CSV table of C-alpha atoms and ligand atoms in Angstrom, one decimal:
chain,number,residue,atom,x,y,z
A,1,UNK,CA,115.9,63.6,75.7
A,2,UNK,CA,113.9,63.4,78.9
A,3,UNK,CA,115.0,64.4,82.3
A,4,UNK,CA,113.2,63.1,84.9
A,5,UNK,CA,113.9,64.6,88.4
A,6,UNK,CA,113.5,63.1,91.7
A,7,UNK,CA,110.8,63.5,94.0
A,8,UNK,CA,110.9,66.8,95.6
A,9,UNK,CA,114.2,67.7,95.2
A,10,UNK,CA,115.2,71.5,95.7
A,11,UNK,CA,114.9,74.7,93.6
A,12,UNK,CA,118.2,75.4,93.8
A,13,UNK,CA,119.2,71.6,92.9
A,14,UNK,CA,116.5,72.0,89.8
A,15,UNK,CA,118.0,75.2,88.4
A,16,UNK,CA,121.1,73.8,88.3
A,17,UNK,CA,119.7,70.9,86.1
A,18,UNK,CA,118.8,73.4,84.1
A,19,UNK,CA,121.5,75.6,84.0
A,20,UNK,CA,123.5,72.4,82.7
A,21,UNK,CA,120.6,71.3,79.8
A,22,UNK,CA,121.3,74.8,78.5
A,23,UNK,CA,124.8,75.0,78.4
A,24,UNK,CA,125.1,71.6,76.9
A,25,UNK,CA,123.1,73.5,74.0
A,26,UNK,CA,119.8,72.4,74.5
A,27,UNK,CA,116.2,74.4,75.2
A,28,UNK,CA,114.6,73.5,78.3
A,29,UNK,CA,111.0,72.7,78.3
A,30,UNK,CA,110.4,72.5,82.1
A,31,UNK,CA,106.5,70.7,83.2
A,32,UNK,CA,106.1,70.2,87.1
A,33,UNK,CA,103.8,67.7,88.5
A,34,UNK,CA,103.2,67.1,92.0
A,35,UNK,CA,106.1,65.0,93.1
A,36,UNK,CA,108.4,65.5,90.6
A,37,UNK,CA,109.5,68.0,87.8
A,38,UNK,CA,110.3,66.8,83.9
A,39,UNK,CA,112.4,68.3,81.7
A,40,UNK,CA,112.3,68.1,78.1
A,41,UNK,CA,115.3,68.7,76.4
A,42,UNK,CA,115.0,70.2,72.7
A,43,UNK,CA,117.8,70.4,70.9
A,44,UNK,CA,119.2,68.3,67.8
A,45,UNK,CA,121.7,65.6,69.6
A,46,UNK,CA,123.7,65.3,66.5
A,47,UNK,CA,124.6,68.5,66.6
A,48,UNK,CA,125.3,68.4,70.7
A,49,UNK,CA,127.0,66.9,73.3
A,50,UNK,CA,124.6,63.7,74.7
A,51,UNK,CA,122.4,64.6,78.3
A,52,UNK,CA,122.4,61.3,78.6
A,53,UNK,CA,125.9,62.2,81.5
A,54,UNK,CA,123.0,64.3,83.5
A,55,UNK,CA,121.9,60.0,84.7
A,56,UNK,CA,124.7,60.8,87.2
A,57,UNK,CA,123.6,63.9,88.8
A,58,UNK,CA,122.1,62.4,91.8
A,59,UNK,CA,119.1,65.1,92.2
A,60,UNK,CA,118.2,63.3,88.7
A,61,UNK,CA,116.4,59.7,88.5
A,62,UNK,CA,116.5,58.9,85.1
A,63,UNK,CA,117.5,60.0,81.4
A,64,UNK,CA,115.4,59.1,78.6
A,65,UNK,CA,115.5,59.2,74.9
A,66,UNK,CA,112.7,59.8,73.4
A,67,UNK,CA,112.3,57.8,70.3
A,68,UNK,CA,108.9,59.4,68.6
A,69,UNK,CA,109.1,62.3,66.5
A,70,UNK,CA,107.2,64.6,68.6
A,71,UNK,CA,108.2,65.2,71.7
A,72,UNK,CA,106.1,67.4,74.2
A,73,UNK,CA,102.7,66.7,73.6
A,74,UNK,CA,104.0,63.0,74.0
A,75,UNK,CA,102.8,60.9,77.0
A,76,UNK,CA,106.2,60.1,78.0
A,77,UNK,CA,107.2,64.0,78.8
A,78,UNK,CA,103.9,64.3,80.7
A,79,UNK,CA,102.1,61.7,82.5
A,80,UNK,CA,98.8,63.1,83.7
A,81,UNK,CA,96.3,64.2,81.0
A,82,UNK,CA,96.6,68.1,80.7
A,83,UNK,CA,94.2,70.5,82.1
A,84,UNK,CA,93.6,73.0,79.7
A,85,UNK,CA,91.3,75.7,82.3
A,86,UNK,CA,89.1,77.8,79.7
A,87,UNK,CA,87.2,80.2,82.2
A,88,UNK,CA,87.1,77.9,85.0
A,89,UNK,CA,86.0,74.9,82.6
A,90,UNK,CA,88.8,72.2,82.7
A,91,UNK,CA,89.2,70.4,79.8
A,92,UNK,CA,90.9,66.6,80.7
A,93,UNK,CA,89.4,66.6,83.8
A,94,UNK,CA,87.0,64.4,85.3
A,95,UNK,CA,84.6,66.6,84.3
A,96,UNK,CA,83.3,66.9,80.6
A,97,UNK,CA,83.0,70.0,78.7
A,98,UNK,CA,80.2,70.6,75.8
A,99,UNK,CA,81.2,73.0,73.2
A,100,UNK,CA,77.9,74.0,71.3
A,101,UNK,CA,76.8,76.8,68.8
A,102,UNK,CA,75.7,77.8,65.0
A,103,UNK,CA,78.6,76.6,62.6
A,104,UNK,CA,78.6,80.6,61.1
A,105,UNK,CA,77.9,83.3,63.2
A,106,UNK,CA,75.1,84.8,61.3
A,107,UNK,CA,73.6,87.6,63.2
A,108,UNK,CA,73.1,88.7,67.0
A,109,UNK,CA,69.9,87.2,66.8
A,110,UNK,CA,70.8,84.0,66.1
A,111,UNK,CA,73.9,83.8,67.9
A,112,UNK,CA,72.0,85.3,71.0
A,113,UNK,CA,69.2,82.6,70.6
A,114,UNK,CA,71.4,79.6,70.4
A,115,UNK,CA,74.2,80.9,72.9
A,116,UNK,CA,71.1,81.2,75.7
A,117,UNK,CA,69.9,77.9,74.6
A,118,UNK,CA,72.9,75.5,75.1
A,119,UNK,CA,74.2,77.3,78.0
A,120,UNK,CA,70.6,76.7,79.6
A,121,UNK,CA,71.1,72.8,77.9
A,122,UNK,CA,74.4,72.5,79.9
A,123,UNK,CA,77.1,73.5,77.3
A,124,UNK,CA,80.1,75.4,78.8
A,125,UNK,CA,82.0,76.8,75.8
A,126,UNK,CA,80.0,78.7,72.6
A,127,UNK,CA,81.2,77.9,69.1
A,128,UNK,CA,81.0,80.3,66.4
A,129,UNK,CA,83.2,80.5,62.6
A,130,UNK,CA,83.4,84.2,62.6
A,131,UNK,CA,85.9,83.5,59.7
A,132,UNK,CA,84.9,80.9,57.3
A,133,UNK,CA,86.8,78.0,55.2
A,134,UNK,CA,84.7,77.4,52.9
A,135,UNK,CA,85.5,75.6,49.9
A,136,UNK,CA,84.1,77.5,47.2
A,137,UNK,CA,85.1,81.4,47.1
A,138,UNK,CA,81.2,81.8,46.4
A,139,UNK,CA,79.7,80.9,49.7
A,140,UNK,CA,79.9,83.2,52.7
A,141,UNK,CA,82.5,83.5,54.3
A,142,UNK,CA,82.0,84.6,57.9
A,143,UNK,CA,81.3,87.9,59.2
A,144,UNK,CA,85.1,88.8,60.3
A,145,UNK,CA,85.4,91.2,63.2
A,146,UNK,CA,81.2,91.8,63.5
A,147,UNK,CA,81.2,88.0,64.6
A,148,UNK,CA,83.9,88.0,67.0
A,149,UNK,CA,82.3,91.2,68.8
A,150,UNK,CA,79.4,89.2,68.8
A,151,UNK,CA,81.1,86.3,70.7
A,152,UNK,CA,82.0,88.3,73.1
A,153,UNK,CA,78.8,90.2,73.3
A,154,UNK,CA,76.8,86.4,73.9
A,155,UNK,CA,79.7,85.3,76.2
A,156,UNK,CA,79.0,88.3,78.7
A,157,UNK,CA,75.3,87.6,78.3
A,158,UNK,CA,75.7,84.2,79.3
A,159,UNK,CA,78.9,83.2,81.2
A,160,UNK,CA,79.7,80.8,77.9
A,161,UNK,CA,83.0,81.0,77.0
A,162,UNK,CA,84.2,81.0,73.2
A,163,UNK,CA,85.8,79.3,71.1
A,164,UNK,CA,86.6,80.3,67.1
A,165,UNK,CA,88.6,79.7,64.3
A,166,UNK,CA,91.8,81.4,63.3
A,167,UNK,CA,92.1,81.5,60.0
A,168,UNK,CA,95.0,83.4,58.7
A,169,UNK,CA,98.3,84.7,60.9
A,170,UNK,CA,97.4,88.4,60.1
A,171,UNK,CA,93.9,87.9,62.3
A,172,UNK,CA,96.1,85.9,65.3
A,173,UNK,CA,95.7,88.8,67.6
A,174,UNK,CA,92.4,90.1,66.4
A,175,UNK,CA,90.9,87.1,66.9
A,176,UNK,CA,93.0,86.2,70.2
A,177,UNK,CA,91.7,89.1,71.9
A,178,UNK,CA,87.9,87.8,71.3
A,179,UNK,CA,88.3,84.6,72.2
A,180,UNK,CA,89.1,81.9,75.3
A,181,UNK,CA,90.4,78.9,72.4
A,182,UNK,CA,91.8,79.4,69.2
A,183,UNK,CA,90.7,77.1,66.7
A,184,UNK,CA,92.8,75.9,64.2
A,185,UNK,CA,90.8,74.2,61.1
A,186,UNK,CA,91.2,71.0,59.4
A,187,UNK,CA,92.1,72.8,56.6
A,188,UNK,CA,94.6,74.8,58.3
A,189,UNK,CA,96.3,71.5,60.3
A,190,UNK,CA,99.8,71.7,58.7
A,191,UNK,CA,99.8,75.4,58.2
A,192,UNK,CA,102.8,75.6,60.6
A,193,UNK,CA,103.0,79.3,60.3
A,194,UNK,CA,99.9,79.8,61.7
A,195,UNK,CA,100.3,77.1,64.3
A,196,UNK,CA,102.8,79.1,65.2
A,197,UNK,CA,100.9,82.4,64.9
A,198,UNK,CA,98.2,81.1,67.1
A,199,UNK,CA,100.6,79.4,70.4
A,200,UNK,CA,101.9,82.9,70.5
A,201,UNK,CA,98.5,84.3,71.8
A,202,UNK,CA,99.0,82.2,74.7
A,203,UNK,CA,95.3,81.2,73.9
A,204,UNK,CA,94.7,77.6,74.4
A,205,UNK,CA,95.0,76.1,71.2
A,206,UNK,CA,91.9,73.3,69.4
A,207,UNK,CA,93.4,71.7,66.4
A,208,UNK,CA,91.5,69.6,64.1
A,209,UNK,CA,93.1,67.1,62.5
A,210,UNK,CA,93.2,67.7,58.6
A,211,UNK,CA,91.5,65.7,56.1
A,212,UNK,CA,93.6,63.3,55.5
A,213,UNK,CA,95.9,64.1,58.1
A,214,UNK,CA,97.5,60.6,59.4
A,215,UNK,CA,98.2,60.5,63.4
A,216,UNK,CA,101.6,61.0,63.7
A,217,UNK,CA,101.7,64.5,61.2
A,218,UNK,CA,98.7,65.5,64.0
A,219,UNK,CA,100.9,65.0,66.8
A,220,UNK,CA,103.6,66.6,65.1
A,221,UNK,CA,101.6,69.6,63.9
A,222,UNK,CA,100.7,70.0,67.7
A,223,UNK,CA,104.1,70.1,68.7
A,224,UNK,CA,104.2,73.5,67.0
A,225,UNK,CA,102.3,75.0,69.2
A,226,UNK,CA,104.1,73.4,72.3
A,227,UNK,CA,107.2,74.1,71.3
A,228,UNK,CA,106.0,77.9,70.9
A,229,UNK,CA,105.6,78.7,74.6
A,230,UNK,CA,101.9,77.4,74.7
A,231,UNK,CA,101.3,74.0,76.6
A,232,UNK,CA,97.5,74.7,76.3
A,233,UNK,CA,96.9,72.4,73.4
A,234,UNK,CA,94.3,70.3,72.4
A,235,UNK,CA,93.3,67.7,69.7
A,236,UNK,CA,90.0,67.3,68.0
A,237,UNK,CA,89.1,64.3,65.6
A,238,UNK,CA,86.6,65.5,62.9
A,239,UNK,CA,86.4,63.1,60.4
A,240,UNK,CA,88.5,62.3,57.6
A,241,UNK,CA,88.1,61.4,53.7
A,242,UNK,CA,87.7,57.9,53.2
A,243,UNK,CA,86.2,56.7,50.1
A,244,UNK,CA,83.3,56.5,51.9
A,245,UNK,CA,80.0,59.0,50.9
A,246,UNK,CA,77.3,58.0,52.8
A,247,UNK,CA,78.4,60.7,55.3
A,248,UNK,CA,80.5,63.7,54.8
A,249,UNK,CA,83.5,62.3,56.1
A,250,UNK,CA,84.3,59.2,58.5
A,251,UNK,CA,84.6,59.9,62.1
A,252,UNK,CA,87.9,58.2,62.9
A,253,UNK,CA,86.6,57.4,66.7
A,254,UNK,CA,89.9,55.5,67.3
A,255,UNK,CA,91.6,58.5,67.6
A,256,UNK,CA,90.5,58.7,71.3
A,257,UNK,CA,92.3,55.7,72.7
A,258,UNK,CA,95.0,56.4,70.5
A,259,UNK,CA,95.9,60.3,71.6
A,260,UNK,CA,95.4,59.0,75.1
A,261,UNK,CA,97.9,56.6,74.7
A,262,UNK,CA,100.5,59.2,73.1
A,263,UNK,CA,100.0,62.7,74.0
A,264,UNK,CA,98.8,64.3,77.3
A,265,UNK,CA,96.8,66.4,75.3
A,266,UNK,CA,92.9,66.5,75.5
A,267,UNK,CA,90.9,64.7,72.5
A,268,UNK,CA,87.5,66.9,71.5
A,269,UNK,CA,85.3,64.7,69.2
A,270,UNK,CA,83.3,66.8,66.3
A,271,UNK,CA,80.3,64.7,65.3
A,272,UNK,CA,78.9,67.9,63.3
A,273,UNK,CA,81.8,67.8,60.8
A,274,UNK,CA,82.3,64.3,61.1
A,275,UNK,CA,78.7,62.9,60.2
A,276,UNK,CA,77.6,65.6,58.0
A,277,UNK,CA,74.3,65.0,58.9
A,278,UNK,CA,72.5,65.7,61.8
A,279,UNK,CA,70.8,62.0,62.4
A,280,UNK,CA,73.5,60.6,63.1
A,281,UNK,CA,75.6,63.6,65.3
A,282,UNK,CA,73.5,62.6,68.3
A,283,UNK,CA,74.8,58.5,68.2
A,284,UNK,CA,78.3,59.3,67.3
A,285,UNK,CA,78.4,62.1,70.5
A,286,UNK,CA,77.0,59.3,73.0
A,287,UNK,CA,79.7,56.8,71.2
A,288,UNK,CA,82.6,59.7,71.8
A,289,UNK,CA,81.6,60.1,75.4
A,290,UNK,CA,81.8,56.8,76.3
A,291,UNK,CA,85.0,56.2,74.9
A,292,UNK,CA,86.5,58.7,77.4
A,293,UNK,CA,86.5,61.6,74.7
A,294,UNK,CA,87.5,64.9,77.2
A,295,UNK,CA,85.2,67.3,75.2
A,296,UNK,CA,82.7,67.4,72.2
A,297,UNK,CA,81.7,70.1,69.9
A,298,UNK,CA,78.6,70.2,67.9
A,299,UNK,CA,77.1,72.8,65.5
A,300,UNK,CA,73.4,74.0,66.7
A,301,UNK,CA,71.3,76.4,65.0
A,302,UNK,CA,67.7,78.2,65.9
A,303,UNK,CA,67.1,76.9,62.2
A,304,UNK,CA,69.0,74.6,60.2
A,305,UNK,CA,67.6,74.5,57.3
A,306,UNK,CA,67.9,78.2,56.7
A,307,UNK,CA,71.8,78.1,58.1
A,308,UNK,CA,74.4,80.1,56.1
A,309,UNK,CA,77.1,77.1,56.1
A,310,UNK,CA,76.6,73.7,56.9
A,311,UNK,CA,72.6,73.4,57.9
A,312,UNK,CA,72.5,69.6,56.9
A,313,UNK,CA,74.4,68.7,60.5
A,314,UNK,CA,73.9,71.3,62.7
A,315,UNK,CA,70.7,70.4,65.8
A,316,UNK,CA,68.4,72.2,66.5
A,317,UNK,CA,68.1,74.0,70.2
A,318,UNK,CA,65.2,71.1,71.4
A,319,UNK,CA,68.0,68.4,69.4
A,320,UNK,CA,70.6,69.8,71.3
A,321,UNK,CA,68.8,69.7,74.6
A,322,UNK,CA,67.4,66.1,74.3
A,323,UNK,CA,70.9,65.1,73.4
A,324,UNK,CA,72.0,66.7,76.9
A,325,UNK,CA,69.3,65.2,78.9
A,326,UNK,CA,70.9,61.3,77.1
A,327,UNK,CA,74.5,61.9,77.7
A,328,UNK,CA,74.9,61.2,81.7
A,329,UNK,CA,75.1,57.5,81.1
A,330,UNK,CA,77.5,58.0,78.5
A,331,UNK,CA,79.5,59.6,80.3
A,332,UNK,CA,79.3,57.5,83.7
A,333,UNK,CA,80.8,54.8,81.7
A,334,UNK,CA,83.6,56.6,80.9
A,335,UNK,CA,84.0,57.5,84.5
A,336,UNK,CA,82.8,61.3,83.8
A,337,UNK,CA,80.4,63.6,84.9
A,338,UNK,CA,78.6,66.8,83.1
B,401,PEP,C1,83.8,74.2,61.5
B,401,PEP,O1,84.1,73.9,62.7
B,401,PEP,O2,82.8,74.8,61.1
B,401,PEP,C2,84.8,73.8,60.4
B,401,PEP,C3,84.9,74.5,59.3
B,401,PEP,O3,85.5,72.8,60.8
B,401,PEP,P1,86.7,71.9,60.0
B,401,PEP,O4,87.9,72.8,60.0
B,401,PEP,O5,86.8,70.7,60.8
B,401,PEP,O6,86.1,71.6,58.6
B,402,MN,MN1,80.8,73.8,60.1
């Protein structure tokens, strides 16, 4: 259920809303706007009495139901589009955030190279796997706590902040302490454990939709991290498997209108994963910007073609910084700025 609270009612007249959602049996998930305070109410109403009695406290306006399966990262508990504030760098705001960097951090030298370049470009956040999913137990896999040292080592260097994945619950607060977002990987999407592992950080939260993931288990999977204490969530589309081949996967670019119109939660596009290949990551990043997309993240390397994971897509520092010169009219379309 949804309680939604008049304008500017008193604390005293809130906390006794809340006193009464709780001893009706149900967890309080409290999210204050402006004007007005909602409450979401978790709690299984076939095991409790109904909230929907609350429609008659008069410091409350109405009572909702919520009829989706996921609740808080719904639209309907939270108006507004989240701002999810990464060092200063809002995410969901009017202004749009550039997450850019190798796919594998490889070495200071490369890491160091690419992290001056796309903060010079414009990029805000620096990407980096210092713990790899790769598919085959054969191919490297990500050099573990030496790459998350140095993220934080390019991140004082350059103001960037980071961003890198969480791979397994025993790293969660390894890998929390290095970073500003956790992210979880497509492979990872429905690992609830580690959904669960990684909300506890209280590190905002990127997680990829799986690869073959349908919308409503993504919303779902990011109520996990909601309903763990962390409202810092956001979604990234990175392509799914179609029986398509021409590119690695196919970039399901619908999923921007469509988490706008259920969650609150910011949508980060991933061309890099997406395409596969790096001709086509620059057309698909213009085409995410302009469809109101609150973030993108690309993989850029000093040297592709000598990359240690994924060379085919990632751009190349003068790639990456012609993209950044093209996007502004993108992005004015969608009513956003760099
Ligand atoms: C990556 O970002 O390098 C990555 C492995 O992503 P995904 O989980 O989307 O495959
Ligand atoms: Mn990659």
């Amino acid at each position: 259920m949804i309680v939604v609270l008049k304008p500017n009612i008193s604390k005293k007249d809130e906390a006794a809303v809340i006193k009464e959602i709780k001893k009706l049996g149900y967890k309080p998930h409290i999210m204050r706007g402006v004007e007005r305070t909602v409450i979401g109410a978790i709690g299984d109403e076939l095991k409790h009495a109904t909230l929907e009695v609350l429609g008659s406290w008069p410091q409350i306006e109405k009572v909702m139901p919520v009829q989706k399966r996921y609740k808080l990262v719904s639209r309907e508990v939270h108006k507004a589009t989240s701002h999810i504030n990464v060092r200063g760098n809002i995410i969901g705001g009017k202004k749009f955030q550039v997450m850019a960097g190798p796919c594998s951090v490889e070495s200071e030298k490369q890491l160091m190279t690419t992290a001056h370049a796309v903060a010079k470009a414009g990029a805000t956040i620096l990407r980096g796997g210092a713990f790899k999913p790769r598919t085959s137990p054969y191919e490297f896999q990500g050099l573990g706590e030496k790459g998350l040292k140095l993220l934080a080592k390019a991140r004082k260097e350059t103001g960037l902040a980071v961003i890198t994945e969480l791979l397994s619950e025993q790293h969660a607060e390894m890998v929390g302490e290095y970073t500003d977002i956790i992210q979880i990987g497509a492979r990872n999407a429905q690992n609830f454990q580690l959904l669960i592992a990684a909300a506890k950080t209280g590190k905002p939260v990127m997680l990829k939709r799986g690869l073959s993931m349908r919308i409503e288990e993504w919303l779902l999977a990011g109520e996990y991290v909601l309903s763990n204490n962390n409202p810092n969530l956001m979604f990234c589309e990175r392509g799914i498997r179609t029986f398509e081949t021409y590119t690695r996967n196919t970039l399901d670019l619908s999923t921007i209108p469509i988490i706008k119109k259920e969650s609150h939660c910011p949508i980060v596009i991933d061309p890099s994963q997406g395409a596969g290949r790096s001709d086509l990551v620059v057309a698909m990043c213009k085409g995410a910007a302009a469809m109101g997309a609150d973030a993108l993240i690309i993989e850029v390397h000093p040297n592709p073609a000598e990359a240690w994971s994924d060379g085919a897509q990632q751009l190349t520092l003068e790639g990456f910084k012609k993209f950044m010169e093209e996007l502004p009219p993108y992005l004015a379309a969608a009513g956003r700025e760099l």
